[in-house]
Tab-separated table of C-alpha atoms and ligand atoms in Angstrom:
chain	number	residue	atom	x	y	z
A	112	MET	CA	126.529	116.034	409.947
A	113	ASP	CA	123.375	115.415	408.533
A	114	MET	CA	120.367	114.249	410.599
A	115	GLN	CA	120.433	110.641	409.502
A	116	THR	CA	124.002	110.282	410.570
A	117	SER	CA	123.413	111.581	413.789
A	118	PHE	CA	120.539	109.480	414.578
A	119	LEU	CA	122.675	106.491	413.549
A	120	ASP	CA	125.480	107.721	415.789
A	121	ARG	CA	123.050	108.240	418.915
A	122	LEU	CA	121.840	104.697	418.388
A	123	PHE	CA	125.390	103.350	418.211
A	124	ASP	CA	126.460	105.460	421.206
A	125	ALA	CA	123.556	104.254	423.187
A	126	GLY	CA	124.497	100.673	422.352
A	127	LEU	CA	121.069	99.976	420.590
A	128	LEU	CA	122.519	99.079	417.083
A	129	ILE	CA	126.194	97.750	416.879
A	130	ASP	CA	128.325	98.864	414.137
A	131	THR	CA	129.770	96.279	411.833
A	132	GLY	CA	131.781	98.372	409.604
A	133	VAL	CA	129.103	98.124	406.762
A	134	ASP	CA	126.507	100.588	406.164
A	135	GLY	CA	123.254	99.038	406.542
A	136	LEU	CA	124.253	96.032	408.462
A	137	TYR	CA	123.977	96.451	411.947
A	138	GLY	CA	123.991	94.208	415.258
A	139	ARG	CA	121.120	94.734	417.663
A	140	SER	CA	121.171	95.089	421.556
A	141	GLY	CA	119.031	93.004	423.884
A	142	ARG	CA	117.279	96.258	424.569
A	143	PHE	CA	116.491	96.810	420.855
A	144	GLU	CA	115.465	93.274	420.462
A	145	ASP	CA	113.229	93.402	423.501
A	146	VAL	CA	111.097	96.206	421.528
A	147	ILE	CA	110.636	94.223	418.514
A	148	VAL	CA	109.652	91.177	420.544
A	149	ALA	CA	107.113	93.462	422.484
A	150	PHE	CA	105.858	94.784	419.251
A	151	GLU	CA	105.458	91.351	417.537
A	152	ARG	CA	103.278	90.457	420.616
A	153	LEU	CA	101.094	93.365	419.918
A	154	ILE	CA	100.820	92.200	416.308
A	155	ASP	CA	99.676	88.785	417.648
A	156	ARG	CA	97.302	90.595	419.734
A	157	PHE	CA	95.701	92.172	416.740
A	158	GLY	CA	95.953	89.536	414.188
A	159	GLY	CA	95.992	86.463	416.311
A	160	ALA	CA	92.231	85.600	416.198
A	161	ASP	CA	92.027	85.485	412.516
A	162	GLY	CA	93.770	82.020	412.754
A	163	ALA	CA	96.626	82.471	410.240
A	164	GLU	CA	98.890	79.560	409.422
A	165	ALA	CA	102.359	80.274	410.929
A	166	MET	CA	105.485	79.507	408.860
A	167	ARG	CA	108.965	80.736	409.174
A	168	PHE	CA	111.530	80.525	406.384
A	169	PRO	CA	115.182	81.075	406.814
A	170	PRO	CA	116.965	84.218	405.062
A	171	GLY	CA	117.683	82.210	401.871
A	172	MET	CA	115.277	80.895	399.350
A	173	ASN	CA	115.239	78.373	396.450
A	174	ARG	CA	117.168	80.260	393.649
A	175	ALA	CA	114.850	78.552	391.110
A	176	PHE	CA	111.640	80.126	392.829
A	177	PHE	CA	113.531	83.517	393.174
A	178	GLU	CA	114.260	83.197	389.407
A	179	LYS	CA	110.679	82.344	388.503
A	180	SER	CA	109.277	85.229	390.755
A	181	GLY	CA	110.722	87.889	388.275
A	182	TYR	CA	112.547	89.790	390.840
A	183	MET	CA	115.489	90.259	388.559
A	184	LYS	CA	113.209	92.028	385.983
A	185	SER	CA	111.870	94.441	388.684
A	186	PHE	CA	114.626	94.839	391.239
A	187	PRO	CA	117.872	93.638	390.051
A	188	GLN	CA	119.835	96.472	392.102
A	189	LEU	CA	118.285	95.177	395.356
A	190	ALA	CA	119.089	91.443	394.847
A	191	GLY	CA	121.574	89.420	396.664
A	192	THR	CA	122.616	85.968	395.461
A	193	VAL	CA	124.754	83.306	397.800
A	194	HIS	CA	128.077	82.457	396.141
A	195	SER	CA	130.209	79.660	397.604
A	196	PHE	CA	133.959	78.230	396.642
A	197	CYS	CA	133.116	74.912	394.698
A	198	GLY	CA	137.049	74.157	393.163
A	199	ASN	CA	139.589	71.624	394.092
A	200	GLU	CA	142.834	71.979	396.002
A	201	LEU	CA	144.309	73.856	393.106
A	202	ASP	CA	141.835	76.179	393.062
A	203	HIS	CA	142.011	76.618	396.813
A	204	MET	CA	145.776	77.674	396.463
A	205	SER	CA	145.282	80.114	393.898
A	206	LEU	CA	142.264	81.759	395.819
A	207	LEU	CA	144.421	82.081	398.801
A	208	LYS	CA	147.210	83.297	396.758
A	209	CYS	CA	144.731	85.959	395.350
A	210	MET	CA	143.455	86.938	398.684
A	211	GLU	CA	147.099	87.347	400.007
A	212	VAL	CA	148.182	89.632	397.215
A	213	GLY	CA	144.866	91.446	397.329
A	214	GLU	CA	145.224	92.852	393.893
A	215	GLU	CA	142.754	90.524	392.130
A	216	ASP	CA	139.142	90.058	393.388
A	217	TRP	CA	139.160	86.728	395.042
A	218	THR	CA	135.429	86.508	395.069
A	219	LYS	CA	135.293	86.225	390.859
A	220	ASP	CA	135.837	82.340	391.033
A	221	GLN	CA	132.767	81.836	393.691
A	222	LYS	CA	130.087	79.976	392.031
A	223	ALA	CA	126.279	80.727	392.536
A	224	THR	CA	124.511	78.251	394.780
A	225	ASP	CA	121.181	77.222	394.855
A	226	ILE	CA	120.271	79.883	397.344
A	227	VAL	CA	119.532	83.570	397.256
A	228	LEU	CA	118.937	85.858	399.958
A	229	THR	CA	115.238	86.444	400.593
A	230	PRO	CA	114.135	89.952	399.238
A	231	ALA	CA	110.697	89.975	401.089
A	232	ALA	CA	109.364	87.480	403.601
A	233	CYS	CA	106.401	86.308	401.358
A	234	TYR	CA	108.575	85.372	398.553
A	235	PRO	CA	109.066	81.598	399.519
A	236	LEU	CA	105.469	81.199	400.337
A	237	TYR	CA	103.791	81.357	397.164
A	238	PRO	CA	105.350	78.354	395.684
A	239	THR	CA	104.867	76.469	398.715
A	240	VAL	CA	101.196	76.951	398.682
A	241	ALA	CA	100.953	76.301	395.010
A	242	LYS	CA	102.589	72.808	395.618
A	243	ARG	CA	99.554	71.992	398.115
A	244	GLY	CA	96.721	72.166	395.571
A	245	PRO	CA	93.574	74.623	395.436
A	246	VAL	CA	93.072	77.383	397.743
A	247	PRO	CA	90.023	76.853	399.855
A	248	ALA	CA	86.931	78.817	398.822
A	249	LYS	CA	86.904	80.750	401.961
A	250	GLY	CA	90.419	81.949	401.323
A	251	ALA	CA	93.832	81.201	403.214
A	252	LEU	CA	95.908	83.182	405.508
A	253	TYR	CA	99.565	83.225	406.196
A	254	ASP	CA	101.720	84.441	409.150
A	255	LEU	CA	105.380	85.073	408.081
A	256	GLN	CA	108.371	86.838	409.692
A	257	SER	CA	111.977	86.677	407.947
A	258	TYR	CA	115.153	88.496	407.645
A	259	CYS	CA	115.327	90.028	404.208
A	260	PHE	CA	118.141	91.217	402.239
A	261	ARG	CA	118.199	94.146	400.018
A	262	HIS	CA	121.487	95.766	398.488
A	263	GLU	CA	120.710	99.444	399.355
A	264	PRO	CA	123.603	100.424	401.653
A	265	SER	CA	122.835	103.752	403.410
A	266	GLN	CA	123.752	105.775	406.409
A	267	ASP	CA	119.989	106.276	407.317
A	268	PRO	CA	119.364	103.507	410.046
A	269	ALA	CA	115.915	103.020	408.702
A	270	ARG	CA	117.468	101.746	405.345
A	271	GLN	CA	119.139	98.381	406.321
A	272	GLN	CA	120.362	95.625	404.064
A	273	LEU	CA	119.463	92.925	406.401
A	274	PHE	CA	116.105	93.522	408.140
A	275	ARG	CA	113.259	91.837	409.572
A	276	MET	CA	109.849	91.840	407.723
A	277	ARG	CA	106.527	90.425	409.589
A	278	GLU	CA	103.738	89.580	406.808
A	279	TYR	CA	100.357	88.599	406.818
A	280	VAL	CA	99.614	87.118	403.460
A	281	CYS	CA	96.092	86.719	402.087
A	282	MET	CA	95.009	84.562	399.115
A	283	GLY	CA	91.337	84.283	397.927
A	284	THR	CA	88.492	86.169	395.862
A	285	GLU	CA	89.224	89.742	394.917
A	286	THR	CA	86.919	90.883	397.744
A	287	HIS	CA	88.201	88.867	400.122
A	288	VAL	CA	91.931	89.963	399.714
A	289	THR	CA	91.004	93.532	399.560
A	290	ASP	CA	88.803	93.364	402.619
A	291	PHE	CA	91.963	91.812	404.467
A	292	ARG	CA	93.961	94.704	403.223
A	293	GLN	CA	91.638	97.402	404.375
A	294	SER	CA	91.192	95.826	407.771
A	295	TRP	CA	94.999	95.802	408.302
A	296	MET	CA	95.099	99.397	407.209
A	297	ASP	CA	92.776	100.347	409.857
A	298	ARG	CA	94.473	97.964	412.317
A	299	GLY	CA	97.940	99.504	411.648
A	300	VAL	CA	96.508	103.013	412.376
A	301	ALA	CA	95.123	101.642	415.484
A	302	MET	CA	98.331	99.879	416.785
A	303	MET	CA	100.446	102.555	416.079
A	304	LYS	CA	98.132	105.164	418.120
A	305	GLU	CA	98.371	102.688	421.036
A	306	VAL	CA	102.213	103.118	420.983
A	307	GLY	CA	102.163	106.710	420.532
A	308	LEU	CA	103.387	107.115	416.989
A	309	GLU	CA	102.296	109.520	414.696
A	310	VAL	CA	101.150	107.812	411.207
A	311	ALA	CA	99.828	108.857	407.851
A	312	ILE	CA	98.999	106.488	405.104
A	313	ASP	CA	99.655	107.338	401.468
A	314	VAL	CA	99.560	105.368	398.167
A	315	ALA	CA	103.105	104.151	397.058
A	316	ASN	CA	105.086	102.481	394.453
A	317	ASP	CA	107.922	99.962	394.627
A	318	PRO	CA	111.381	101.190	393.370
A	319	PHE	CA	111.224	99.410	389.953
A	320	PHE	CA	114.390	99.406	388.131
A	321	GLY	CA	115.144	101.371	384.858
A	322	ARG	CA	113.115	103.258	382.426
A	323	ALA	CA	110.497	100.542	382.155
A	324	GLY	CA	110.259	100.577	385.703
A	325	LYS	CA	108.952	104.057	385.805
A	326	MET	CA	105.826	102.696	383.874
A	327	LEU	CA	105.399	99.962	386.315
A	328	ALA	CA	105.593	102.323	389.229
A	329	ASN	CA	103.179	104.573	387.645
A	330	ASN	CA	100.872	101.776	387.108
A	331	GLN	CA	101.111	100.527	390.559
A	332	ARG	CA	100.305	104.056	391.851
A	333	ASP	CA	97.438	104.924	389.488
A	334	GLN	CA	95.775	101.564	390.564
A	335	ASN	CA	96.166	102.004	394.226
A	336	LEU	CA	97.883	98.715	394.440
A	337	LYS	CA	100.344	99.647	397.135
A	338	PHE	CA	99.951	101.816	400.162
A	339	GLU	CA	102.244	102.484	403.053
A	340	LEU	CA	101.893	103.462	406.481
A	341	LEU	CA	104.658	106.538	407.192
A	342	ILE	CA	106.091	107.458	410.536
A	343	PRO	CA	108.802	110.089	411.180
A	344	ILE	CA	112.152	108.441	412.040
A	345	THR	CA	115.320	110.550	410.386
A	346	SER	CA	112.805	113.156	408.946
A	347	VAL	CA	109.516	114.830	410.054
A	348	ALA	CA	109.128	116.151	406.312
A	349	LYS	CA	109.959	112.871	404.926
A	350	PRO	CA	108.234	110.058	407.124
A	351	THR	CA	109.620	106.614	406.539
A	352	ALA	CA	107.184	103.640	405.154
A	353	CYS	CA	107.039	101.559	408.393
A	354	MET	CA	104.165	99.140	406.975
A	355	SER	CA	103.273	98.129	403.339
A	356	PHE	CA	99.787	97.149	402.094
A	357	ASN	CA	100.095	95.382	398.768
A	358	TYR	CA	97.338	94.070	396.435
A	359	HIS	CA	98.921	92.087	393.851
A	360	GLN	CA	95.510	91.455	391.931
A	361	ASP	CA	95.742	87.857	390.343
A	362	ALA	CA	99.453	88.345	388.983
A	363	PHE	CA	100.883	85.999	391.850
A	364	GLY	CA	98.032	83.596	391.271
A	365	THR	CA	98.741	83.536	387.714
A	366	LYS	CA	102.587	83.190	388.225
A	367	TRP	CA	102.533	80.577	390.614
A	368	GLY	CA	99.408	78.519	389.398
A	369	LEU	CA	97.400	79.382	392.626
A	370	ALA	CA	93.747	78.199	391.881
A	371	MET	CA	90.769	78.432	393.802
A	372	GLU	CA	88.657	75.244	394.398
A	373	ASP	CA	86.451	76.503	391.470
A	374	GLY	CA	89.459	76.985	389.267
A	375	SER	CA	89.345	80.610	389.105
A	376	VAL	CA	92.820	82.179	389.704
A	377	ALA	CA	93.442	83.398	393.325
A	378	HIS	CA	94.190	87.116	394.020
A	379	THR	CA	96.594	87.564	396.859
A	380	ALA	CA	97.695	90.662	398.982
A	381	CYS	CA	100.458	91.196	401.622
A	382	VAL	CA	100.716	93.286	404.631
A	383	GLY	CA	104.427	93.723	405.825
A	384	PHE	CA	105.775	95.159	409.106
A	385	GLY	CA	109.187	96.598	408.828
A	386	LEU	CA	110.217	95.617	412.593
A	387	GLU	CA	113.361	97.551	412.588
A	388	ARG	CA	111.734	100.791	411.350
A	389	ILE	CA	108.910	100.549	413.833
A	390	ALA	CA	111.571	99.894	416.872
A	391	LEU	CA	113.643	102.813	415.290
A	392	ALA	CA	110.244	105.123	414.949
A	393	LEU	CA	109.768	104.362	418.503
A	394	PHE	CA	113.112	105.353	419.977
A	395	HIS	CA	113.032	108.380	417.576
A	396	THR	CA	109.741	109.430	419.208
A	397	HIS	CA	110.057	108.412	422.775
A	398	GLY	CA	113.667	108.645	423.363
A	399	LEU	CA	116.675	106.040	423.448
A	400	ASP	CA	115.749	105.108	427.070
A	401	VAL	CA	112.937	102.658	427.089
A	402	ALA	CA	112.559	103.404	430.994
A	403	ASP	CA	111.552	106.981	430.103
A	404	TRP	CA	108.818	106.032	427.557
A	405	PRO	CA	105.163	107.156	428.278
A	406	GLU	CA	103.412	104.750	430.497
A	407	SER	CA	100.601	103.897	428.219
A	408	VAL	CA	103.177	102.970	425.617
A	409	ARG	CA	105.074	100.782	428.028
A	410	LYS	CA	101.986	99.148	429.146
A	411	THR	CA	100.715	98.325	425.532
A	412	LEU	CA	104.046	96.874	424.920
A	413	TRP	CA	104.928	95.052	428.151
A	414	GLY	CA	101.738	94.820	430.306
B	137	AMP	P1	108.582	96.463	400.657
B	137	AMP	O1	108.222	95.199	400.293
B	137	AMP	O2	109.268	97.357	400.080
B	137	AMP	O3	106.853	97.309	400.821
B	137	AMP	O4	108.765	96.593	402.274
B	137	AMP	C1	107.988	95.973	403.462
B	137	AMP	C2	108.322	96.934	404.824
B	137	AMP	O5	109.547	96.541	405.076
B	137	AMP	C3	108.368	98.364	404.256
B	137	AMP	O6	107.179	98.949	404.701
B	137	AMP	C4	109.375	98.766	405.315
B	137	AMP	O7	108.957	98.860	406.743
B	137	AMP	C5	110.431	97.657	405.548
B	137	AMP	N1	111.573	97.809	404.656
B	137	AMP	C6	111.662	98.027	403.463
B	137	AMP	N2	112.975	98.131	402.996
B	137	AMP	C7	113.641	98.405	404.226
B	137	AMP	C8	114.881	98.598	404.528
B	137	AMP	N3	116.149	98.592	403.494
B	137	AMP	N4	115.344	98.678	405.909
B	137	AMP	C9	114.659	98.457	406.806
B	137	AMP	N5	113.301	98.170	406.541
B	137	AMP	C10	112.808	98.158	405.275
B	138	ZN	ZN1	104.870	90.335	400.669
């Protein structure tokens, strides 16, 4: 049995995660959720005074916005669409028959709805802000949290298909948003230190699809557009990305028509916390029983 499976099994055995029969799709116990709630309070303590505008979107987004985002060009392998039955009574009868016989795929006649599963918490934000008009000269800051879907089934408990991302998104001038990103890299390290986690920050790239994607990934790395904060969860040698710090230059500003008051295109950056991964890093580092965690860590999280 490999290390990953055994950590997942230990999480199931301890009742922290609940097996659903699908890799990467888990229930969470109250004790697991307590850790996430406490960690989000810590995020608020570090970021609260910045005055970000909070918005919460459901884990599904407008399909038209998803299409415009270009997600299918970069990450078709990760996307999840919501399909529904849209037929008449006759169609319903043949659907039930198909399910009963089990030979044919009953989902083949399901039709795409106007909703796709949100791939990252910030995706619904850009079109929402674009509709409001120009970004103020002093910049704009948003606080988001959403369940996100990525089709990447795995027995690594840190690689889930439905997981929560807390994000801060900044829009403004290049200097404004790159300063924002740097300040959260510093804060991220400080926060993790307070909860007793060993971290490293490294340059990173997104898993762009296919051969053309390799070039995009290299470009992203060469230009230092993405950094990740890594913490050991299932492997000390290969620590897991628990936070990401992304600078989009003016790419999203151009795509969504995000203009500054002076007419220039807004630059954007986002900082994402992988909430399940952070909870898992805490359980991996300090043990599965929160009562046994170091006093200083408990105090930081629960006061
Ligand atoms: P990304 O947009 O890929 O940079 O993801 C933002 C953050 O979400 C990452 O830093 C991770 O902490 C978290 N994350 C990404 N993919 C997963 C996943 N499959 N399961 C759990 N957390 C994830
Ligand atoms: Zn984002």
